[in-house]
Coordinates of C-alpha atoms in Angstrom, one line a residue:
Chain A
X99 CA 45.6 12.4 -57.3
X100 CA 48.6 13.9 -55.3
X101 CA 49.8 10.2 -54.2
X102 CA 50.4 9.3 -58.0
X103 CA 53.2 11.7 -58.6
X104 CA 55.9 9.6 -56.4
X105 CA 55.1 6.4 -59.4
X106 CA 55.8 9.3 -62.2
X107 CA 59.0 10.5 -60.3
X108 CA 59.6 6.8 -60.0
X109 CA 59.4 6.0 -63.4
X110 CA 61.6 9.1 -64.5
X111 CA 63.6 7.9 -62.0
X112 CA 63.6 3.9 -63.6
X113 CA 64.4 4.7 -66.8
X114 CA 67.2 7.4 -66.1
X115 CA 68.7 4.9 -64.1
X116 CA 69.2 2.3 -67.2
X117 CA 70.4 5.2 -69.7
X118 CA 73.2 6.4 -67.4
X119 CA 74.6 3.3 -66.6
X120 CA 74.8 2.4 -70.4
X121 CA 76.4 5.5 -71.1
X122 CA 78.8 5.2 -68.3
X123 CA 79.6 1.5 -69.3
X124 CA 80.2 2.9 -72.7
X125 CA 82.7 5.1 -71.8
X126 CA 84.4 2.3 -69.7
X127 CA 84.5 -1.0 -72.1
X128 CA 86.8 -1.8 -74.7
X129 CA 85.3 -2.4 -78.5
X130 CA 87.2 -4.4 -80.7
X131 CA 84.7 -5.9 -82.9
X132 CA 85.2 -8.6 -85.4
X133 CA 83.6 -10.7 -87.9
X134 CA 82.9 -13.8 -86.6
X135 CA 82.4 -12.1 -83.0
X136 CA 79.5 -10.1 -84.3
X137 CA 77.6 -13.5 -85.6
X138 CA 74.5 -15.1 -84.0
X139 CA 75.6 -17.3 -81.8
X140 CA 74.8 -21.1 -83.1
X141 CA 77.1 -23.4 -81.2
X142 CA 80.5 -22.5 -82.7
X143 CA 78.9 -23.1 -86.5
X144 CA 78.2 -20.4 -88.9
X145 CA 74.7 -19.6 -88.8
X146 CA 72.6 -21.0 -90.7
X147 CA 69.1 -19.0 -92.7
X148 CA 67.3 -16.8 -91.3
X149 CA 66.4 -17.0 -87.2
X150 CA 62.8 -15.3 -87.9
X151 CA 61.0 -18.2 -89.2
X152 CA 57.8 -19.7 -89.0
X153 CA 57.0 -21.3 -85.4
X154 CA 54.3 -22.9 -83.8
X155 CA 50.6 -21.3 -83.7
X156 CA 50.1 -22.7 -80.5
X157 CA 51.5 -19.7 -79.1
X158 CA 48.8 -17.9 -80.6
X159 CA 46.2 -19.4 -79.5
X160 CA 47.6 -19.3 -75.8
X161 CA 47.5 -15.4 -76.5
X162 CA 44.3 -15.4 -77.3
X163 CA 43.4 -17.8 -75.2
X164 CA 44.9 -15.1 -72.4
X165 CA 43.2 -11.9 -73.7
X166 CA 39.9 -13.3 -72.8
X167 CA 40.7 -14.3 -68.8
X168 CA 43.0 -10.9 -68.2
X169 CA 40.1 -8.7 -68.9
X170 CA 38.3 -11.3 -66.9
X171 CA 39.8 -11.0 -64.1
X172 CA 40.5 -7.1 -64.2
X173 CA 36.2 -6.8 -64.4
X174 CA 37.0 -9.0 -61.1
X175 CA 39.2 -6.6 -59.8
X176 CA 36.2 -3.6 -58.9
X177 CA 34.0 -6.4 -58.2
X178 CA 36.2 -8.1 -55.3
X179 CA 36.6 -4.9 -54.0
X180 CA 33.1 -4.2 -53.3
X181 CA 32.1 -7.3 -52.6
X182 CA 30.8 -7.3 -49.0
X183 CA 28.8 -4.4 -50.2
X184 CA 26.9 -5.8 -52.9
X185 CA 26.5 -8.8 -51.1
X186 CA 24.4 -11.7 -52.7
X187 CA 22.7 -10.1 -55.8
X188 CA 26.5 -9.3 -56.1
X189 CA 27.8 -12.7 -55.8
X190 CA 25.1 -14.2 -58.0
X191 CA 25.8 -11.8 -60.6
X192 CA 29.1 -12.9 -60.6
X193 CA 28.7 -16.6 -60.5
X194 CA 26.9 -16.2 -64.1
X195 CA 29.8 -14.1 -65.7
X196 CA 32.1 -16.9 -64.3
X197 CA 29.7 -19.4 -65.4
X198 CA 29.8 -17.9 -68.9
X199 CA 33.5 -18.0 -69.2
X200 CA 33.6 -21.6 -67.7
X201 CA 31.5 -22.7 -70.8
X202 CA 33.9 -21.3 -73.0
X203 CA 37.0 -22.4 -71.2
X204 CA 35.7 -25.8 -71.0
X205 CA 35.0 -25.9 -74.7
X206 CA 38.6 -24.4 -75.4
X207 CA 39.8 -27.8 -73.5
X208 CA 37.5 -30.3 -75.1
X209 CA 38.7 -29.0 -78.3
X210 CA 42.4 -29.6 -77.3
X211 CA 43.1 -26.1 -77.3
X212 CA 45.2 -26.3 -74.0
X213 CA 47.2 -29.6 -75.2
X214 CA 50.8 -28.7 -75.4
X215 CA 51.8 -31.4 -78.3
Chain B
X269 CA 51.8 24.8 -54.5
X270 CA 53.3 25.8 -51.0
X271 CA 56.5 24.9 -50.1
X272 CA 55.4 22.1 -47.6
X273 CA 53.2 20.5 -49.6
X274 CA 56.1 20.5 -52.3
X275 CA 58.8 18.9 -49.7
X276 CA 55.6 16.1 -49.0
X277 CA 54.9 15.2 -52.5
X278 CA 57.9 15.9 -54.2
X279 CA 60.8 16.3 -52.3
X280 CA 60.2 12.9 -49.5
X281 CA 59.2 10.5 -52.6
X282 CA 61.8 11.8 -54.7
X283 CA 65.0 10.7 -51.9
X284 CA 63.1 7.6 -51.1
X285 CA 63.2 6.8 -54.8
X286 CA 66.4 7.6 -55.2
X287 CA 67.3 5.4 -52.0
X288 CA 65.4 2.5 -53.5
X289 CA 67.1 2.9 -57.1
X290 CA 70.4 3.1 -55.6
X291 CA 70.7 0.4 -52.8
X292 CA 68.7 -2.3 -54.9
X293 CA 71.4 -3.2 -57.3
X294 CA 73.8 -3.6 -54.1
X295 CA 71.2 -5.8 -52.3
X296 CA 70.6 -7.5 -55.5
X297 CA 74.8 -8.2 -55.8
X298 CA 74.9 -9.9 -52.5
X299 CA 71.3 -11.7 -52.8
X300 CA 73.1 -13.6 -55.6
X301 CA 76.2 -14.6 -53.5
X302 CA 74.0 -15.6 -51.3
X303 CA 72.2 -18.0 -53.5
X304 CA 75.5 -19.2 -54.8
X305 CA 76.6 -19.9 -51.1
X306 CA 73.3 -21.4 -50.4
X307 CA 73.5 -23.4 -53.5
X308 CA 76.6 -24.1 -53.0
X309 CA 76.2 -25.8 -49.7
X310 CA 73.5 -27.7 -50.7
X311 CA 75.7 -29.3 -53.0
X312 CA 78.0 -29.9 -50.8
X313 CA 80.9 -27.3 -52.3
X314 CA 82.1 -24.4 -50.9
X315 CA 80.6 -21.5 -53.7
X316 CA 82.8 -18.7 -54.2
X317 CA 85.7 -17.8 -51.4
X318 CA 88.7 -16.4 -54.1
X319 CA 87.3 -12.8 -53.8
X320 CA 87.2 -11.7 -50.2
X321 CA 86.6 -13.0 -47.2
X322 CA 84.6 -16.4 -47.6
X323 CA 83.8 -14.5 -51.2
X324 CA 82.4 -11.6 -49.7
X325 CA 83.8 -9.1 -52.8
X326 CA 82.6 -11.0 -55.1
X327 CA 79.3 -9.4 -56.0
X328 CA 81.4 -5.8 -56.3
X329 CA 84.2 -7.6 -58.7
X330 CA 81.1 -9.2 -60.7
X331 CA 79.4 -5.8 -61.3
X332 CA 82.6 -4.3 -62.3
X333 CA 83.3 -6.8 -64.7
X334 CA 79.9 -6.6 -66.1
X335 CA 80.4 -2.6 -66.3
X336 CA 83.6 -3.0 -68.4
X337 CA 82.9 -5.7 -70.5
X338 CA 82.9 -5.4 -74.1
X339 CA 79.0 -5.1 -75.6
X340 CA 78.4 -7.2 -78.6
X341 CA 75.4 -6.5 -80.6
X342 CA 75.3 -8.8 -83.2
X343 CA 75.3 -7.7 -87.2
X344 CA 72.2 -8.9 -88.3
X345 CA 70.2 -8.0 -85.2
X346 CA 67.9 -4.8 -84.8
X347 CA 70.3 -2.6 -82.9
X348 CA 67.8 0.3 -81.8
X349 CA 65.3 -2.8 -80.3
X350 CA 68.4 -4.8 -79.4
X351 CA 69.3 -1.3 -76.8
X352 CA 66.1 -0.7 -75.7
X353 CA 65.0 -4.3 -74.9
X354 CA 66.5 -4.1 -71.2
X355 CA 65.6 -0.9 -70.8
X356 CA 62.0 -1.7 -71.3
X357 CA 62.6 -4.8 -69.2
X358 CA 64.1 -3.0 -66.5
X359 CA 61.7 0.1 -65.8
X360 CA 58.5 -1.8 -65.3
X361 CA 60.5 -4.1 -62.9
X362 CA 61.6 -1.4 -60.9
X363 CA 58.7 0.7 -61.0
X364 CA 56.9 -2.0 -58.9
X365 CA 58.5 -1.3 -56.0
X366 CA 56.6 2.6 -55.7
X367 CA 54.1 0.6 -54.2
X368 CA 55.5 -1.5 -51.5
X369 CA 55.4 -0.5 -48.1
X370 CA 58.0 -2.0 -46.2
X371 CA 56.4 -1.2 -42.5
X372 CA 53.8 0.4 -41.1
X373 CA 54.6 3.0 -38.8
X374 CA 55.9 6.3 -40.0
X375 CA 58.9 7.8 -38.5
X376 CA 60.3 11.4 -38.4
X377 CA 62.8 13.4 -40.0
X378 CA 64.3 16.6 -39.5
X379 CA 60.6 17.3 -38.6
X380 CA 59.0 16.0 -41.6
X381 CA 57.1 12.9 -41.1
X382 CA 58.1 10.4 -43.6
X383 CA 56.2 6.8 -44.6
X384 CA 57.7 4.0 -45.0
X385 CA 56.7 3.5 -48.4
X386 CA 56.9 5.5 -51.7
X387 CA 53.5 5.7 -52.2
X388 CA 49.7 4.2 -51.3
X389 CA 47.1 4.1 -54.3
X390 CA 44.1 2.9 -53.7
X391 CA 44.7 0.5 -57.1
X392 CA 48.2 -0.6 -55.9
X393 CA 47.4 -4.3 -57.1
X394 CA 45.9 -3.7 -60.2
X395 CA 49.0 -1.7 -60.8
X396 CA 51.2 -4.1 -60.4
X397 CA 49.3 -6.7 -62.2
X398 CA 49.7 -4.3 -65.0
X399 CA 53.5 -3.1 -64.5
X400 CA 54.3 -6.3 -64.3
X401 CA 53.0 -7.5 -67.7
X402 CA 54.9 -4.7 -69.5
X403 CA 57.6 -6.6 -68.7
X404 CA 57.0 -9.2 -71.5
X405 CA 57.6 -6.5 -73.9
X406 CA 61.1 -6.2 -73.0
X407 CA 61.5 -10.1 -73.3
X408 CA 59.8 -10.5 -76.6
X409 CA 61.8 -7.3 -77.9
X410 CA 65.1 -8.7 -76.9
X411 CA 64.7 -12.0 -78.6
X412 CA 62.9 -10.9 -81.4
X413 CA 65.9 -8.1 -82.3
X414 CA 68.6 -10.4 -81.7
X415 CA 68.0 -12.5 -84.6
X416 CA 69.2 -15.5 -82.9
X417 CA 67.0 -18.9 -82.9
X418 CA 67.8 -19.5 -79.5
X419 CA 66.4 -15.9 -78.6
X420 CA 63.8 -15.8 -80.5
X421 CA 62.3 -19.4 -78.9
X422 CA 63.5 -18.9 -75.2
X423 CA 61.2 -15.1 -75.9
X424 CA 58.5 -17.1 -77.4
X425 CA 58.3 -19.2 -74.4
X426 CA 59.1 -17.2 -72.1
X427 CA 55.9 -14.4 -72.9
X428 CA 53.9 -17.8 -73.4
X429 CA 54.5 -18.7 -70.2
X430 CA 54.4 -15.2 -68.8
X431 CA 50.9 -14.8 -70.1
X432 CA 49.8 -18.5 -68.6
X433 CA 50.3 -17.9 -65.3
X434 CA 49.3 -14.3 -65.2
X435 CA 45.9 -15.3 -65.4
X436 CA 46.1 -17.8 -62.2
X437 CA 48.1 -15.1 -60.3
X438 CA 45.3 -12.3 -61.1
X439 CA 42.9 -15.0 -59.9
X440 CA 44.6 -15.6 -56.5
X441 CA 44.7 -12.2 -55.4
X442 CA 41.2 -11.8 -55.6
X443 CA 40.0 -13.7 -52.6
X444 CA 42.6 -11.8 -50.2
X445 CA 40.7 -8.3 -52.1
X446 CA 37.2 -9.9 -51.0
X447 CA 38.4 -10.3 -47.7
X448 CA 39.9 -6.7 -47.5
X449 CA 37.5 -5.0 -49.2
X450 CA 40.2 -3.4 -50.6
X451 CA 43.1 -3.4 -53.3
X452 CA 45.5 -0.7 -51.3
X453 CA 48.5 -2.4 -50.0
X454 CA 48.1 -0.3 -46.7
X455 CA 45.1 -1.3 -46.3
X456 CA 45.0 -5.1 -46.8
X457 CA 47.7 -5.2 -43.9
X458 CA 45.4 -3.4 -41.7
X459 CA 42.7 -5.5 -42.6
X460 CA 45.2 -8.3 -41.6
X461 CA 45.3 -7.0 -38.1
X462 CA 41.8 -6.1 -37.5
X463 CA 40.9 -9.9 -38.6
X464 CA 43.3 -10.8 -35.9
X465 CA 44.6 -13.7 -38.6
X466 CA 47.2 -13.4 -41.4
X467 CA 45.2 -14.0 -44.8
X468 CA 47.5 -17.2 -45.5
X469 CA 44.6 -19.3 -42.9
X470 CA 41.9 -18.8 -45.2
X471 CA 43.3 -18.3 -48.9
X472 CA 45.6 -21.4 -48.3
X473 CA 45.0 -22.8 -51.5
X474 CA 44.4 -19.0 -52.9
X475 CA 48.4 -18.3 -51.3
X476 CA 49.4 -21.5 -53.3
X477 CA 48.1 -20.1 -56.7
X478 CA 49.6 -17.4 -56.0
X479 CA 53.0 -18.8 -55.1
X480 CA 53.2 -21.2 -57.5
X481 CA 52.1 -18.4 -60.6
X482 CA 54.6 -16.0 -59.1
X483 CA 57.8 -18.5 -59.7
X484 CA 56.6 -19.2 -63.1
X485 CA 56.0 -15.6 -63.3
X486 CA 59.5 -14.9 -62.3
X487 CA 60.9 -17.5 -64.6
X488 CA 62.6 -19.4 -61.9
X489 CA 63.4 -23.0 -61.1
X490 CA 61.2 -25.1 -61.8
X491 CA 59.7 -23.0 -64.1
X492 CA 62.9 -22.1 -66.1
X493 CA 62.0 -23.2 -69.3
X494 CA 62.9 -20.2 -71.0
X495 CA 66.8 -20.5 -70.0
X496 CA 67.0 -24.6 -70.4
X497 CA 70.8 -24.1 -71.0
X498 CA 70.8 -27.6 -72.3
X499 CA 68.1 -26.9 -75.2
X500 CA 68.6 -23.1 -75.3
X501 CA 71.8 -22.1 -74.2
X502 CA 70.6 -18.7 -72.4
X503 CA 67.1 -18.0 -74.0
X504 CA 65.9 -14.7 -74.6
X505 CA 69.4 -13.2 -73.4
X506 CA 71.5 -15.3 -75.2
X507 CA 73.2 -12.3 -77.4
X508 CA 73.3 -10.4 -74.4
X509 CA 76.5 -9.1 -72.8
X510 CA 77.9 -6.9 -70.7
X511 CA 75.6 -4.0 -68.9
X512 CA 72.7 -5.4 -70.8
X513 CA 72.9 -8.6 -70.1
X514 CA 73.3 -7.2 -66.0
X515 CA 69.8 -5.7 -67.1
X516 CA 67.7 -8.4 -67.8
X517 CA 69.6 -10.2 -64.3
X518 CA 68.6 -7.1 -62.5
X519 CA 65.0 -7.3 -63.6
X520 CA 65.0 -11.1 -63.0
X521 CA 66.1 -10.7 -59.2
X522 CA 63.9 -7.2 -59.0
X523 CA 61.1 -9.0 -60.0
X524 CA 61.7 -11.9 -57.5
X525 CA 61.8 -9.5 -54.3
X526 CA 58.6 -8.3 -55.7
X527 CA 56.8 -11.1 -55.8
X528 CA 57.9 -11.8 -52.6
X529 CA 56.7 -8.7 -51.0
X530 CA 53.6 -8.9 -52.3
X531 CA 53.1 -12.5 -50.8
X532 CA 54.2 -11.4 -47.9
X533 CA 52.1 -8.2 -47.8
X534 CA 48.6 -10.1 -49.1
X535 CA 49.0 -13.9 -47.2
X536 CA 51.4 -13.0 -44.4
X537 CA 50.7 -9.7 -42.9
X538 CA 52.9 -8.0 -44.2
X539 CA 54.7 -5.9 -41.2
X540 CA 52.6 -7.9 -38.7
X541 CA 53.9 -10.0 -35.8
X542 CA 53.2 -13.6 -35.7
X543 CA 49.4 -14.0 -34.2
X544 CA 49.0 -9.4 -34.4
X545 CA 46.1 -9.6 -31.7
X546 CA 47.5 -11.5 -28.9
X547 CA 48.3 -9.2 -25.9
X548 CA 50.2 -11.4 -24.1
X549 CA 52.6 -11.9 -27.2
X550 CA 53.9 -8.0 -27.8
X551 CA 57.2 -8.9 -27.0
X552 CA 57.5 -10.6 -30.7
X553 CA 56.8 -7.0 -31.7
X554 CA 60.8 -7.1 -30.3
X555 CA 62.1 -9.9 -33.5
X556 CA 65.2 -8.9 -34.3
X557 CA 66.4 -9.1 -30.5
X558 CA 65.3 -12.5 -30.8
X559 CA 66.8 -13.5 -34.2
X560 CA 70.3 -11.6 -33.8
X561 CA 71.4 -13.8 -30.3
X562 CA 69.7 -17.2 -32.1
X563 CA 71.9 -16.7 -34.9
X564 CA 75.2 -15.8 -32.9
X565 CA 74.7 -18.6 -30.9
X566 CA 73.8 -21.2 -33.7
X567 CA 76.6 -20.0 -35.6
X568 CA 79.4 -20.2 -32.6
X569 CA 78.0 -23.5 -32.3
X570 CA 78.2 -24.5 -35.5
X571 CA 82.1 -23.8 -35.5
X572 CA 82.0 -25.4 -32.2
X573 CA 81.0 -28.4 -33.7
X574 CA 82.9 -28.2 -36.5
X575 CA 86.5 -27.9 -34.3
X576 CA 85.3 -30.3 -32.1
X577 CA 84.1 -32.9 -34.4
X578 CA 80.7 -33.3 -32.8
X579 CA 78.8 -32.2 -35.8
X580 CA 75.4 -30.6 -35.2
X581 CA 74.4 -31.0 -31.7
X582 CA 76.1 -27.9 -30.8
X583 CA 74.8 -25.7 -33.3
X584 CA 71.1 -26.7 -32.3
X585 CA 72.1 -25.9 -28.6
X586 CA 73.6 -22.6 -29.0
X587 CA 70.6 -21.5 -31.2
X588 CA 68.5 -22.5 -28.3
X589 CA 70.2 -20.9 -26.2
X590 CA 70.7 -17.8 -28.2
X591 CA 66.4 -17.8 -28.7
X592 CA 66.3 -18.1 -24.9
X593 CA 68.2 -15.2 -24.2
X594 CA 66.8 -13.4 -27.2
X595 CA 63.3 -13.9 -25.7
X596 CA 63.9 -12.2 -22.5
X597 CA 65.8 -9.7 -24.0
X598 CA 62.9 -9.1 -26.0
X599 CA 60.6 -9.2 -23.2
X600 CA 62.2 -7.2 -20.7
X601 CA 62.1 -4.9 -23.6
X602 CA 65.5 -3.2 -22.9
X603 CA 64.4 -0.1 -21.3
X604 CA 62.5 0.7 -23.7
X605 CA 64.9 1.3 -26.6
X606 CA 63.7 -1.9 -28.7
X607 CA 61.4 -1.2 -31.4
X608 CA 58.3 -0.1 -29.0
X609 CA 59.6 3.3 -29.5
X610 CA 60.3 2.4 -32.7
X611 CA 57.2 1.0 -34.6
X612 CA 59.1 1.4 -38.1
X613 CA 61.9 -1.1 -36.8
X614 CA 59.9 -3.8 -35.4
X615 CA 58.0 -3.5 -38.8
X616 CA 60.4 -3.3 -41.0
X617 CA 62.3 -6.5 -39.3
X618 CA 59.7 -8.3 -39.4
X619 CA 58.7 -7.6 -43.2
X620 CA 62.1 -8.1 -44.3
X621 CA 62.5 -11.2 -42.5
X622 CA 59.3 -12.6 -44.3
X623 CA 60.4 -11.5 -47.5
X624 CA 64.0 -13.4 -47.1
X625 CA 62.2 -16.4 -46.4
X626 CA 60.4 -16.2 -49.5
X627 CA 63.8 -15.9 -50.9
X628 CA 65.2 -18.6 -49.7
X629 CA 62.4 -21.0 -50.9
X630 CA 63.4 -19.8 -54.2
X631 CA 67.2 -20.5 -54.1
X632 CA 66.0 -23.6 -52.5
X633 CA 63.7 -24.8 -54.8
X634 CA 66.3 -24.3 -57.4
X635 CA 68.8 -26.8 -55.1
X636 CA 66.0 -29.2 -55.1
X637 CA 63.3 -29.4 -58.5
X638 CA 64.6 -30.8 -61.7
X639 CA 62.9 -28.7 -64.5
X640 CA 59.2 -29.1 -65.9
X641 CA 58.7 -29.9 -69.5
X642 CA 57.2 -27.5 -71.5
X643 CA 54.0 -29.4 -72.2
X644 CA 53.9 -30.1 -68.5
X645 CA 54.1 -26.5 -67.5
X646 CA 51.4 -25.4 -69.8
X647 CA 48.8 -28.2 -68.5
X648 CA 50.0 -27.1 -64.8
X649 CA 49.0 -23.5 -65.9
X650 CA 45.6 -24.2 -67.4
X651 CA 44.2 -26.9 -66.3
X652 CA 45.3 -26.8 -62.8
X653 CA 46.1 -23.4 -61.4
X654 CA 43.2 -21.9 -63.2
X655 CA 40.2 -23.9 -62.4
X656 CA 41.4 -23.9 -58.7
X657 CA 41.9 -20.2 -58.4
X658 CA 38.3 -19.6 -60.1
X659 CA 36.8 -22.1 -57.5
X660 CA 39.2 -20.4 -54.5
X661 CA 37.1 -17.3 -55.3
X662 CA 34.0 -19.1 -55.7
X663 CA 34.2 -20.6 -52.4
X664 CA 35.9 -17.4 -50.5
X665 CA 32.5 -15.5 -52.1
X666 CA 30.2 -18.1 -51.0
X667 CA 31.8 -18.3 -47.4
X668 CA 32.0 -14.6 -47.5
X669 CA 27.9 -14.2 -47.8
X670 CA 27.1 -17.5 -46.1
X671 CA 28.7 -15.4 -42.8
X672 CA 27.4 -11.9 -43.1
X673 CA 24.0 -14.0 -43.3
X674 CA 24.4 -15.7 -40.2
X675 CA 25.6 -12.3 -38.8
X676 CA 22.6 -10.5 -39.9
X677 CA 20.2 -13.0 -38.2
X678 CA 22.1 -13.2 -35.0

């Protein structure tokens, strides 16, 4: 386990780095705050209700759409690894789990789930 | 814990960390005057020259404008989100880089034998498939806590598109793992040279995938949909200013070295030579010896050319020249002193050389595509990248078992 303590280090490492420079850049910049400089920006009007409305589902469905092939591929992951060794009982074993997620991608596209309109 | 094993595994990743931390912003600075010179050429202007010699202080006045510049976090906004949304961006970015190795050899120092990269875990891909979506968090965070509509869609998009072509990109590194029999960095480079072939000949359509994902991924041109000034103004960063605007850049330019080092490292042999099993070839172990005199003598015929008036001509001849004498430099190997004594240096040129390349397609895809439409970037993502990369590792299985029968017959 002794060549994961360098990523620890490095992530101690990766989020001092960010913290220190804000608080140097703190100490450094001017803050004269006003108003109209603290609005949203909307292209020079005052802004207008509320930014956190309602928006399209089909970025929900894309997100659900992408749960289902990332655990995909990280059951891939082991698999590709040991490929030569499992050889083809290995392969075929696959080529139905792919199969299986084929069906249901192909269904997902037949019912328009990947049209962007 | 004795006190070697301490220096090993503490003390030698630590400085290397803090190297890495410390010169990438600096490389980062001068990476984006060079794609502003680049740019700039291309469209026939001469990018920045005010600061400097031919602009060469410009990176340095840019961060220090960036350092002191007034932060503005908007009233409405969720200021404790609003702070830690480039953070969050910034660490996984950064934290991808524990597992590059930037050449193969190891070198010495003051008698402690140091590797030329942070770490090697046997999962190094599968970690940065998974560091690398953390950074969506950051994105979504900052556009969701600024409270600004242009934030909140350019984040929505941006994670949208994130997500799409993460799939693709997971799918396109599979086939080089099936070859390798292996998802350590290390060791898919050595598998590289033992195959006697950089993985780029077979996974051609598998180092497209990947190629293509990892712009998208990276949220470049001309997959910048989530920055379409015209429709957007800046996207998810649009409230941002000052240092943590510099954040979200940072992770944007981190992110595109890493991608880049990872293509090179999985399709193009990372710290290999060109063609790693040709004997007769060791002298391209020597690159930089050819590169330096190739570019001295393009460039001083470049400015040849352009006091003479004779335009290019002379800039292709004293390149040519240059790679001539480069070549025998290279092959009568200097006495010694070029990198054959020095493994880490031939590597390290050559990885670093492979990696600006990759670079340079980037700024130079960004000189040349005119931007996808949103719908257009989603079909591209589903209905294209994914059902080849699936069949990529189809066919790379079935090629894979079709040739270890034929082995185990003959």
């Amino acid at each position: 386990m002794v060549e994961y303590v360098p990523i620890l280090i490095f992530l101690g490492v990766a989020t001092l780095f960010p913290v220190a420079t804000l608080v140097i850049a703190r100490l450094l910049r001017p803050s004269v705050y006003n108003k109209t400089k603290l609005e949203a920006y909307e292209c020079g009007v005052p802004p207008s209700g509320e930014a956190r409305a309602r928006y399209p589902v089909r970025f929900y469905i894309i997100a659900v759409l992408f749960v289902v092939f990332d655990v995909e591929t990280i059951f891939l992951f082991p698999w590709a690894v040991k490929f030569k060794a499992l050889g083809v009982f290995g392969f075929i074993e696959m080529l139905v789990f792919l199969g299986i997620l084929l069906v249901g991608f192909a269904y997902a596209w037949k019912k328009g789930a990947l049209e962007w309109v | 814990m004795g006190q070697d094993t301490l220096i090993r595994n503490v003390l030698i990743p630590t400085a290397q960390i803090l190297a890495v931390v410390l010169i990438l912003p600096l490389l980062i600075a001068y990476l984006q005057l060079v794609e502003r010179k680049v740019l700039g050429f291309m469209q026939a202007r001469l990018a920045p020259r005010r600061v400097g010699w031919h602009g060469l202080l410009q990176p340095i006045a840019d961060a220090v404008k960036l350092l002191i510049k007034e932060d503005v976090i908007p009233e409405k906004s969720d200021r404790f989100l609003f702070t830690l949304a480039p953070i969050a961006t910034v660490i996984p970015a950064l934290a991808a880089l524990a597992v590059i190795p930037f050449a193969g050899a190891p070198f010495t120092v003051f008698g402690y034998e140091v590797k030329p990269f942070i770490t090697d875990v046997n999962v190094a891909l599968l970690y940065l498939l998974a560091i690398s979506s953390l950074g969506i968090y950051g994105i979504i965070l900052g556009g969701w806590a600024s409270n600004s509509k242009y934030s909140l869609l350019g984040a929505l998009r941006s994670s949208a598109q994130m997500i799409s072509y993460e799939v693709p990109l997971g799918f396109a590194i599979i086939g080089v793992m099936m070859l390798a029999g292996s998802a350590s960095m290390v060791d898919i480079v050595e598998a590289q040279r033992k195959a006697g072939v950089w993985y780029v000949v077979p996974q051609l359509v598998g180092f497209f995938c990947y190629f293509i994902a990892a712009i998208a991924e990276t949220n470049r041109v001309p997959f910048d949909l989530p920055e379409a000034e015209a429709e957007l103004v800046a996207g998810f960063h649009t409230e941002y200013s000052g240092m943590k605007f510099a954040f979200f850049f940072l992770a944007e330019y981190t992110n595109m070295i890493v991608v880049s080092c990872i293509a090179t490292i999985l399709f193009f042999g990372g710290w290999l030579r060109p063609l790693p099993n040709v004997e007769s070839l060791w002298w391209l172990q020597n690159g930089w010896l050819i590169l330096l005199p190739l570019t001295l003598g393009g460039f001083a015929g470049w400015l040849f050319g352009q006091r003479t008036g004779r335009g290019l001509p002379p800039m292709i001849a004293g390149g040519g020249i240059g790679a001539a004498a480069g070549a025998i430099l290279a092959m009568s190997d200097l006495g010694g002193l070029a990198s054959l004594s020095l493994p880490a240096v031939s590597g390290a040129f050559w990885f670093f050389f492979k990696v600006s390349l990759f670079l340079f397609m980037y700024i130079w895809f960004r000189g040349t595509y005119p931007r996808y439409r949103y719908d257009q970037l989603m079909a591209l993502g589903w209905k294209w990248l994914i059902p080849l990369s699936v069949a990529n590792v189809i066919v790379t299985g079935l090629a894979i078992v079709v040739k270890g029968a034929v082995q185990g017959r003959g």
